[in-house]
Amino acid sequence: MNDDVPFHAGAFESMPDGPVLLGSRCRACAQVYHPRTSTCLNCGGADLEDIHLSRRGRLECCTTVYMPTATMEAPYTVGYVQLPEGLRVFAPIQGATAALKVGASVTLARCTVGRGEKRLAAYCFVPA
Ligand SMILES: [Zn+2]
């Protein structure tokens, strides 16, 4: 099991108080990106600073998938979360997902993705 190995290098950091998403903010136009990038697609600038994104957001939509894939056991729920920085993050949604409604407050948490022994460290959102 490789649940300390991130599913996507540079997407997040594991901190003592939980995971944090890594992003970039353009110093010229303030556009925010996740994952990090070196060029702003909004203004073409290359002066971006590394930032940690908010751990709390609002659920924009989600769906539960009942068909397993080569890398995911079913059922699992995924969705889009709107962060205060103005960007939308796609992520697994875990916890009491049946009670979740659009606009619900969610918070970032650590999880794993994969099947069986082939699991990698990841992040998800859970009801706040
Ligand atoms: Zn920019």
PDB file of C-alpha atoms in Angstrom, residues 27-77:
ATOM      1  CA  ARG A  27       0.452  38.979  -9.040  1.00  0.00           C
ATOM      2  CA  ALA A  28      -0.752  41.026 -12.041  1.00  0.00           C
ATOM      3  CA  CYS A  29      -4.445  40.075 -12.229  1.00  0.00           C
ATOM      4  CA  ALA A  30      -5.027  37.968  -9.053  1.00  0.00           C
ATOM      5  CA  GLN A  31      -6.314  34.949 -10.995  1.00  0.00           C
ATOM      6  CA  VAL A  32      -5.960  31.780  -8.885  1.00  0.00           C
ATOM      7  CA  TYR A  33      -5.083  28.324 -10.199  1.00  0.00           C
ATOM      8  CA  HIS A  34      -5.060  24.756  -8.948  1.00  0.00           C
ATOM      9  CA  PRO A  35      -2.815  22.908  -9.436  1.00  0.00           C
ATOM     10  CA  ARG A  36       0.102  25.319  -9.533  1.00  0.00           C
ATOM     11  CA  THR A  37       1.155  26.847 -12.803  1.00  0.00           C
ATOM     12  CA  SER A  38       3.911  29.155 -14.032  1.00  0.00           C
ATOM     13  CA  THR A  39       1.884  31.099 -16.613  1.00  0.00           C
ATOM     14  CA  CYS A  40      -1.374  32.985 -16.110  1.00  0.00           C
ATOM     15  CA  LEU A  41      -3.939  31.962 -18.707  1.00  0.00           C
ATOM     16  CA  ASN A  42      -5.973  35.097 -17.924  1.00  0.00           C
ATOM     17  CA  CYS A  43      -3.374  37.808 -18.630  1.00  0.00           C
ATOM     18  CA  GLY A  44      -0.376  35.896 -19.976  1.00  0.00           C
ATOM     19  CA  GLY A  45       1.759  36.986 -17.027  1.00  0.00           C
ATOM     20  CA  ALA A  46       4.520  34.838 -15.587  1.00  0.00           C
ATOM     21  CA  ASP A  47       4.728  36.439 -12.119  1.00  0.00           C
ATOM     22  CA  LEU A  48       2.754  34.001  -9.975  1.00  0.00           C
ATOM     23  CA  GLU A  49       3.081  33.290  -6.274  1.00  0.00           C
ATOM     24  CA  ASP A  50       2.570  29.907  -4.621  1.00  0.00           C
ATOM     25  CA  ILE A  51      -0.398  29.859  -2.269  1.00  0.00           C
ATOM     26  CA  HIS A  52      -2.354  27.453  -0.077  1.00  0.00           C
ATOM     27  CA  LEU A  53      -6.020  27.361  -1.003  1.00  0.00           C
ATOM     28  CA  SER A  54      -8.880  27.562   1.488  1.00  0.00           C
ATOM     29  CA  ARG A  55      -9.857  24.269   3.068  1.00  0.00           C
ATOM     30  CA  ARG A  56     -13.536  25.233   3.158  1.00  0.00           C
ATOM     31  CA  GLY A  57     -15.837  25.606   0.205  1.00  0.00           C
ATOM     32  CA  ARG A  58     -19.386  25.169  -1.039  1.00  0.00           C
ATOM     33  CA  LEU A  59     -20.591  22.073  -2.826  1.00  0.00           C
ATOM     34  CA  GLU A  60     -21.613  23.064  -6.336  1.00  0.00           C
ATOM     35  CA  CYS A  61     -22.757  19.652  -7.523  1.00  0.00           C
ATOM     36  CA  CYS A  62     -22.008  15.994  -6.955  1.00  0.00           C
ATOM     37  CA  THR A  63     -22.924  12.569  -8.232  1.00  0.00           C
ATOM     38  CA  THR A  64     -22.519   9.033  -6.980  1.00  0.00           C
ATOM     39  CA  VAL A  65     -20.982   6.521  -9.373  1.00  0.00           C
ATOM     40  CA  TYR A  66     -22.061   2.891  -9.031  1.00  0.00           C
ATOM     41  CA  MET A  67     -19.850   1.376 -11.733  1.00  0.00           C
ATOM     42  CA  PRO A  68     -16.326   0.443 -10.610  1.00  0.00           C
ATOM     43  CA  THR A  69     -13.371   1.390 -12.764  1.00  0.00           C
ATOM     44  CA  ALA A  70      -9.874  -0.054 -13.040  1.00  0.00           C
ATOM     45  CA  THR A  71      -8.759   2.387 -10.334  1.00  0.00           C
ATOM     46  CA  MET A  72     -11.875   3.045  -8.230  1.00  0.00           C
ATOM     47  CA  GLU A  73     -14.138   0.809  -6.173  1.00  0.00           C
ATOM     48  CA  ALA A  74     -17.830   1.640  -6.421  1.00  0.00           C
ATOM     49  CA  PRO A  75     -19.863   3.317  -5.221  1.00  0.00           C
ATOM     50  CA  TYR A  76     -18.019   6.589  -4.875  1.00  0.00           C
ATOM     51  CA  THR A  77     -19.128  10.203  -4.947  1.00  0.00           C
TER      52      THR A  77
END
